[in-house]
Coordinates of C-alpha atoms in Angstrom, one line a residue:
M187 CA -11.3 117.4 293.4
R188 CA -9.6 118.7 290.3
T189 CA -6.5 121.0 290.4
P190 CA -6.5 124.7 288.3
S191 CA -4.1 123.0 285.8
K192 CA -6.4 120.0 285.5
I193 CA -9.4 122.2 284.6
A194 CA -7.6 124.4 282.3
S195 CA -6.5 121.5 280.4
A196 CA -10.4 120.4 280.3
G197 CA -11.1 123.7 279.1
T198 CA -8.8 124.1 276.5
A199 CA -9.5 121.9 273.2
A200 CA -6.2 120.6 271.6
P201 CA -5.6 122.7 268.7
P202 CA -6.1 120.7 265.3
V203 CA -3.4 119.3 263.8
K204 CA -3.1 120.7 260.1
R205 CA -2.3 117.9 257.3
Q206 CA 0.8 118.6 255.6
R207 CA -0.2 119.0 251.8
D208 CA 2.2 116.4 249.9
L209 CA 4.8 117.8 247.6
R210 CA 4.6 115.5 245.2
L211 CA 0.8 116.3 244.7
D212 CA 1.3 120.0 244.3
F213 CA 4.3 119.7 242.0
F214 CA 2.6 117.4 239.4
R215 CA -0.3 119.6 239.3
G216 CA 1.9 122.8 238.1
V217 CA 3.4 120.6 235.5
G218 CA 0.0 119.6 234.6
M219 CA -1.0 123.2 234.6
L220 CA 1.7 124.1 232.0
I221 CA 0.7 120.7 229.8
I222 CA -2.9 121.8 229.6
L223 CA -1.6 125.3 228.4
I224 CA 0.2 123.9 225.6
A225 CA -2.8 121.7 224.9
H226 CA -5.1 124.3 224.8
I227 CA -2.8 126.8 222.4
P228 CA -4.2 126.3 218.6
Y229 CA -2.0 124.2 216.3
D230 CA 0.7 124.7 218.8
G231 CA 4.1 122.9 217.9
W232 CA 4.8 121.9 221.4
A233 CA 1.6 119.9 221.9
L234 CA 3.5 117.3 219.6
W235 CA 5.8 116.5 222.8
I236 CA 3.5 116.3 225.5
P237 CA 2.4 113.0 226.8
A238 CA -0.5 112.7 225.1
R239 CA 1.0 112.2 222.0
F240 CA 2.8 109.1 223.0
G241 CA 0.3 107.1 225.2
F242 CA -3.3 107.0 225.7
S243 CA -3.6 109.1 228.9
D244 CA -2.9 112.9 228.9
A245 CA -2.5 115.9 231.2
T246 CA -6.5 115.6 231.8
E247 CA -6.1 112.3 233.5
M248 CA -3.5 113.9 235.6
F249 CA -5.9 117.3 236.4
V250 CA -8.8 114.6 237.5
F251 CA -6.5 112.3 239.7
Q252 CA -4.7 115.2 241.7
S253 CA -8.2 116.9 242.1
G254 CA -9.5 113.9 244.0
M255 CA -6.3 113.8 245.9
A256 CA -6.5 117.2 246.7
S257 CA -10.5 116.9 247.3
A258 CA -9.6 114.0 250.1
I259 CA -7.6 116.5 251.9
A260 CA -9.7 119.3 251.5
F261 CA -13.2 117.6 251.7
G262 CA -12.5 114.6 253.5
T263 CA -11.0 116.4 256.1
T264 CA -14.3 118.4 256.7
F265 CA -16.4 115.4 256.8
D266 CA -14.1 113.5 259.5
R267 CA -13.6 116.3 261.6
A268 CA -17.3 118.0 261.2
G269 CA -19.6 115.8 259.6
T270 CA -22.1 115.6 256.4
I271 CA -23.7 119.3 256.6
A272 CA -20.2 121.0 257.0
L273 CA -18.6 118.4 254.0
V274 CA -22.0 119.5 252.2
A275 CA -22.0 123.4 252.4
R276 CA -18.1 123.5 251.7
V277 CA -18.6 121.1 248.7
A278 CA -21.3 123.6 247.6
R279 CA -19.5 126.5 248.1
R280 CA -16.7 125.1 245.9
L281 CA -19.1 124.3 243.4
W282 CA -20.1 127.7 243.0
Q283 CA -16.7 129.1 242.8
I284 CA -16.4 126.6 239.9
Y285 CA -19.4 127.3 238.3
W286 CA -19.0 131.1 238.1
A287 CA -15.5 130.5 237.0
H288 CA -16.8 128.1 234.1
I289 CA -19.2 131.2 233.2
S290 CA -16.9 133.6 233.3
V291 CA -14.3 131.9 231.0
F292 CA -17.3 131.4 228.5
I293 CA -17.8 134.5 228.2
A294 CA -14.2 136.1 228.3
V295 CA -13.3 133.8 225.5
V296 CA -16.4 134.9 223.2
A297 CA -15.7 138.4 223.5
L298 CA -12.0 137.6 222.7
M299 CA -13.3 135.2 219.8
A300 CA -15.9 138.1 218.7
I301 CA -12.9 140.9 218.9
A302 CA -10.2 139.1 216.9
G303 CA -12.5 138.3 214.1
T304 CA -11.4 136.1 211.5
R305 CA -8.3 133.8 211.1
P306 CA -5.8 134.5 208.1
D307 CA -7.0 131.4 206.5
G308 CA -10.3 133.0 206.5
V309 CA -12.4 131.1 209.1
S310 CA -13.9 133.0 212.1
Y311 CA -12.4 132.7 215.0
L312 CA -16.0 132.4 216.6
D313 CA -16.4 129.4 214.3
S314 CA -13.2 127.5 215.1
L315 CA -14.8 126.8 218.8
N316 CA -18.2 126.3 217.3
L317 CA -19.5 129.3 218.9
L318 CA -21.2 130.9 216.0
P319 CA -24.7 129.4 217.5
F320 CA -24.2 131.3 220.8
I321 CA -23.8 134.6 218.8
R322 CA -26.8 133.9 216.4
D323 CA -29.4 133.3 219.2
P324 CA -27.7 134.5 222.8
G325 CA -31.4 134.4 224.1
S326 CA -32.0 130.9 224.3
L327 CA -28.4 129.8 224.9
L328 CA -27.7 132.0 227.4
A329 CA -30.3 129.9 229.5
A330 CA -28.8 126.5 228.1
L331 CA -25.5 128.0 229.1
L332 CA -26.2 128.7 232.4
T333 CA -28.0 125.3 233.5
L334 CA -24.7 123.6 231.8
R335 CA -27.0 122.6 228.6
Y336 CA -24.9 124.2 226.6
V337 CA -21.6 122.8 227.0
P338 CA -19.0 123.7 223.6
N339 CA -15.9 121.3 223.9
Y340 CA -13.4 124.1 224.9
F341 CA -15.0 124.5 227.6
D342 CA -16.5 121.3 229.3
I343 CA -13.6 120.2 231.8
L344 CA -14.7 122.6 234.7
P345 CA -18.5 121.2 234.0
M346 CA -17.2 117.7 234.2
Y347 CA -15.4 118.3 237.3
M348 CA -18.7 120.1 239.2
V349 CA -20.7 117.0 238.2
V350 CA -17.8 114.6 239.8
L351 CA -17.6 116.8 242.7
A352 CA -21.2 116.8 243.7
L353 CA -20.8 113.0 243.8
L354 CA -18.0 113.4 246.3
P355 CA -20.5 113.7 249.2
V356 CA -22.2 110.6 248.2
M357 CA -19.4 108.3 248.3
L358 CA -18.4 109.5 251.8
L359 CA -21.6 108.6 253.2
A360 CA -21.4 105.7 251.3
S361 CA -17.8 104.6 253.0
R362 CA -19.4 104.8 256.5
I363 CA -21.6 102.2 255.2
S364 CA -19.2 100.0 253.9
K365 CA -15.7 100.5 252.5
I366 CA -16.8 98.6 249.4
L367 CA -19.8 100.5 248.8
P368 CA -18.0 103.1 247.2
F369 CA -15.8 101.0 244.7
V370 CA -19.5 99.5 243.8
L371 CA -20.8 102.8 242.9
M372 CA -18.1 104.3 241.4
I373 CA -17.4 101.0 238.9
G374 CA -21.3 101.1 238.7
L375 CA -21.2 104.6 237.0
W376 CA -18.5 103.8 234.9
L377 CA -20.2 100.6 233.0
A378 CA -23.4 102.8 233.0
S379 CA -20.9 105.4 231.0
Q380 CA -19.2 102.8 228.9
F381 CA -22.7 101.3 227.6
G382 CA -24.2 104.9 227.1
Y383 CA -26.8 104.9 229.6
A384 CA -25.4 107.9 231.7
S385 CA -24.9 111.1 229.3
L386 CA -25.4 114.6 229.7
S387 CA -26.4 116.9 226.2
A388 CA -24.0 119.4 225.4
E389 CA -26.2 121.2 223.1
P390 CA -30.0 121.8 222.6
W391 CA -30.3 120.8 218.8
S392 CA -28.7 117.7 218.9
N393 CA -27.9 114.4 221.0
R394 CA -24.4 115.3 221.3
P395 CA -23.1 114.5 224.6
W396 CA -20.5 116.5 226.9
F397 CA -17.4 115.4 225.6
F398 CA -16.0 114.6 229.1
D399 CA -18.9 112.3 230.5
P400 CA -18.6 112.8 234.4
F401 CA -20.0 109.6 235.1
G402 CA -17.0 107.8 233.2
W403 CA -14.3 110.3 234.4
Q404 CA -15.7 109.8 238.0
L405 CA -13.5 106.4 238.0
I406 CA -10.1 108.3 238.1
F407 CA -11.1 111.4 240.5
F408 CA -11.8 108.7 243.2
T409 CA -9.5 106.6 243.0
G410 CA -7.1 109.6 243.7
F411 CA -9.7 110.6 246.3
F412 CA -9.5 107.5 248.2
L413 CA -5.7 106.6 247.6
M414 CA -5.3 109.7 249.4
R415 CA -7.9 109.0 252.3
G416 CA -6.1 105.7 252.4
T417 CA -8.7 103.6 251.4
L418 CA -7.2 102.1 248.8
P419 CA -3.5 101.0 249.7
A420 CA -0.8 102.6 247.6
P421 CA 1.8 100.5 246.2
G422 CA 5.1 100.4 247.0
Y423 CA 8.0 100.2 245.1
D424 CA 8.2 96.9 243.6
R425 CA 11.0 95.9 240.6
R426 CA 8.2 93.4 239.1
L427 CA 5.7 96.5 239.0
M428 CA 7.9 99.1 238.1
F429 CA 8.8 96.7 235.4
L430 CA 5.0 96.1 234.1
A431 CA 4.4 99.6 234.4
A432 CA 7.6 100.8 232.1
A433 CA 6.2 97.6 229.4
V434 CA 2.7 99.2 229.4
V435 CA 3.6 102.9 228.6
L436 CA 6.1 101.1 226.2
I437 CA 4.0 98.7 224.1
T438 CA 0.7 101.7 224.3
M439 CA 3.3 104.0 222.3
P440 CA 2.9 102.5 218.8
F441 CA -0.6 102.9 219.0
A442 CA -1.1 106.4 220.0
W443 CA 2.3 108.0 218.5
V444 CA 1.3 109.5 215.0
H445 CA 4.7 108.5 213.9
F446 CA 4.0 104.7 214.4
L447 CA 0.2 105.3 212.9
E448 CA 1.7 106.6 210.0
M449 CA 4.4 104.3 209.7
H450 CA 2.3 101.0 208.7
P451 CA -1.5 100.2 208.5
F452 CA -1.3 97.7 211.4
F453 CA -1.0 100.3 213.9
R454 CA -3.5 102.4 212.6
G455 CA -5.9 99.1 212.6
V456 CA -5.3 98.1 216.2
A457 CA -5.4 101.8 217.4
D458 CA -8.9 102.2 215.3
F459 CA -9.9 98.5 216.8
I460 CA -9.4 99.3 220.7
T461 CA -11.0 102.6 220.4
P462 CA -13.6 101.9 222.6
L463 CA -11.1 101.0 225.3
T464 CA -9.2 104.2 224.6
D465 CA -12.2 106.7 224.3
K466 CA -11.7 110.0 225.8
T467 CA -15.0 110.9 226.1
R468 CA -16.6 108.0 228.4
F469 CA -12.8 107.3 229.9
G470 CA -12.0 104.2 228.0
I471 CA -10.2 101.2 230.1
L472 CA -7.0 101.5 228.8
R473 CA -6.9 105.0 229.2
F474 CA -6.9 104.1 233.5
V475 CA -4.4 101.6 233.0
H476 CA -2.0 103.7 230.9
F477 CA -2.2 106.8 233.6
L478 CA -1.6 104.4 236.6
A479 CA 1.3 102.9 235.2
L480 CA 2.7 106.2 234.2
C481 CA 1.7 107.6 237.8
Y482 CA 3.5 104.2 239.3
I483 CA 6.6 105.7 237.7
A484 CA 6.7 108.9 238.1
V485 CA 5.8 108.8 242.1
H486 CA 8.7 106.6 242.5
I487 CA 11.4 108.6 240.5
V488 CA 10.7 111.7 242.4
G489 CA 11.2 109.5 245.5
E490 CA 9.2 108.7 248.8
G491 CA 7.3 112.1 249.3
G492 CA 9.2 113.6 247.0
S493 CA 12.7 113.7 248.3
R494 CA 14.2 114.1 245.3
L495 CA 12.5 117.3 244.4
H496 CA 14.5 120.2 245.0
G497 CA 15.6 123.5 243.5
P498 CA 13.7 126.6 242.3
A499 CA 11.5 125.2 239.4
V500 CA 10.3 122.6 241.8
R501 CA 9.0 125.6 244.1
I502 CA 7.6 127.4 241.4
L503 CA 5.8 124.3 240.1
V504 CA 4.4 123.6 243.5
V505 CA 2.9 127.0 243.6
V506 CA 1.3 126.8 240.5
G507 CA -0.2 123.3 241.5
Q508 CA -1.4 124.8 244.7
Q509 CA -3.7 127.5 242.7
S510 CA -5.0 125.0 240.4
L511 CA -8.2 126.6 239.5
A512 CA -6.9 129.9 239.2
V513 CA -4.0 129.0 236.9
F514 CA -6.6 126.6 235.0
V515 CA -8.6 129.7 234.1
T516 CA -6.3 131.9 233.3
G517 CA -4.9 129.5 231.1
M518 CA -8.2 128.7 228.6
V519 CA -8.2 132.2 228.1
I520 CA -4.4 133.5 227.5
A521 CA -4.2 129.8 225.3
Q522 CA -6.7 131.6 222.7
I523 CA -4.4 134.9 222.7
I524 CA -1.3 133.4 222.4
G525 CA -3.1 131.4 219.1
I526 CA -4.3 134.4 218.0
A527 CA -0.7 136.2 218.3
L528 CA 0.9 133.1 216.3
D529 CA -1.7 133.5 213.8
Q530 CA -0.3 136.9 213.1
T531 CA 3.2 136.5 213.2
G532 CA 3.6 133.1 212.0
R533 CA 4.4 129.8 213.3
T534 CA 8.3 129.1 213.7
V535 CA 10.6 127.5 216.0
F536 CA 11.5 131.1 217.9
T537 CA 7.8 132.7 217.9
E538 CA 6.4 129.0 219.5
A539 CA 9.0 128.9 222.1
A540 CA 8.5 132.8 223.0
A541 CA 4.6 132.1 223.1
N542 CA 4.9 129.2 225.3
L543 CA 7.1 130.5 227.3
F544 CA 5.4 133.8 227.9
G545 CA 2.4 131.7 228.7
F546 CA 4.0 129.8 231.7
S547 CA 5.3 132.9 233.0
L548 CA 1.7 134.1 232.9
L549 CA 0.6 131.2 235.1
I550 CA 3.2 131.4 237.3
A551 CA 2.5 135.1 238.1
T552 CA -1.1 134.1 238.3
A553 CA -0.2 131.7 240.9
Y554 CA 1.7 134.0 242.8
L555 CA -0.4 136.6 242.7
V556 CA -3.4 134.4 243.9
R557 CA -1.3 133.2 246.4
W558 CA -0.4 136.5 248.0
F559 CA -4.4 138.0 247.7
K560 CA -5.2 134.8 250.0
N561 CA -2.7 135.4 252.6
S562 CA -4.5 138.9 253.1
P563 CA -1.5 141.0 253.3
W564 CA -3.2 144.0 254.1
K565 CA -4.3 142.4 257.7
S566 CA -0.4 142.3 258.9

């Protein structure tokens, strides 16, 4: 006969243990959000000093890789705990959120560009983002926009992310069959992208593909995903690996940094020769190698588990990283507002510094505001 205590313990399920978020993940996502803002402000002088100017990979790799890691925590845990149907439902809800975020950003930026009118150099702001076709024929292009058959270059990251995220249930189900199968699929899709067998049309009137081919970029997303899942073992600190990673970063610099490219025809010639390997649209393999090298260096600089990450700046960037979708969407809009303001004031060292710092403050404010709303303070 069971005692009352045993009956009570049998009828009460142990509370699920919430997986602790990795401090490094949120910190570097926050850093990535600031870099992405700088990269999207038109003709921003600060963009000359972001990582993309010194190597093959840039903040896009950070965004996609870290999104894969965050997805492993969110969606991978759902799959392990509740199964396939719950996973598909949760992914579908996230896709719905990202889809409407994409549409909202497009509408907001089009309205902003239309109101702004013409740049001081005589080019219309709408034309600067290739939005005039939409203004001229909104009827037919609205349907193409809603079905992701019209994806102007400035609005291409979220659609790419949606397609990659839609592949997530497939990869997790494949991992149930065999631990190797997801990597076979990843490499197969990436190779199909490299040889032009997998691409999506970015506009109805031409064969121009999406600027970010999701079938190429899924390689880095699922690398981060399976690293966080533990399917791929994370390499520990090794002097030889650190030396190799540093060598990769230094060797690639002369073929990416504009000052080297202008210094001698040799550097430009090599850079042109290896273009298929550094291609951003299809995610060339050298971008992958360069990012992994940077990632290895950065992860070990901040210490195991982010043990060297301290201070108010770190805490702020962690909050920014935790609210990355809202921050990214805000950054896409305010980057254009800042660009318009700089057109009017002129681009000096002072105005660019003020503009970028103002942009950072808006992203930080957005992150804290969204966190406040998510905590539902009105329920307390």
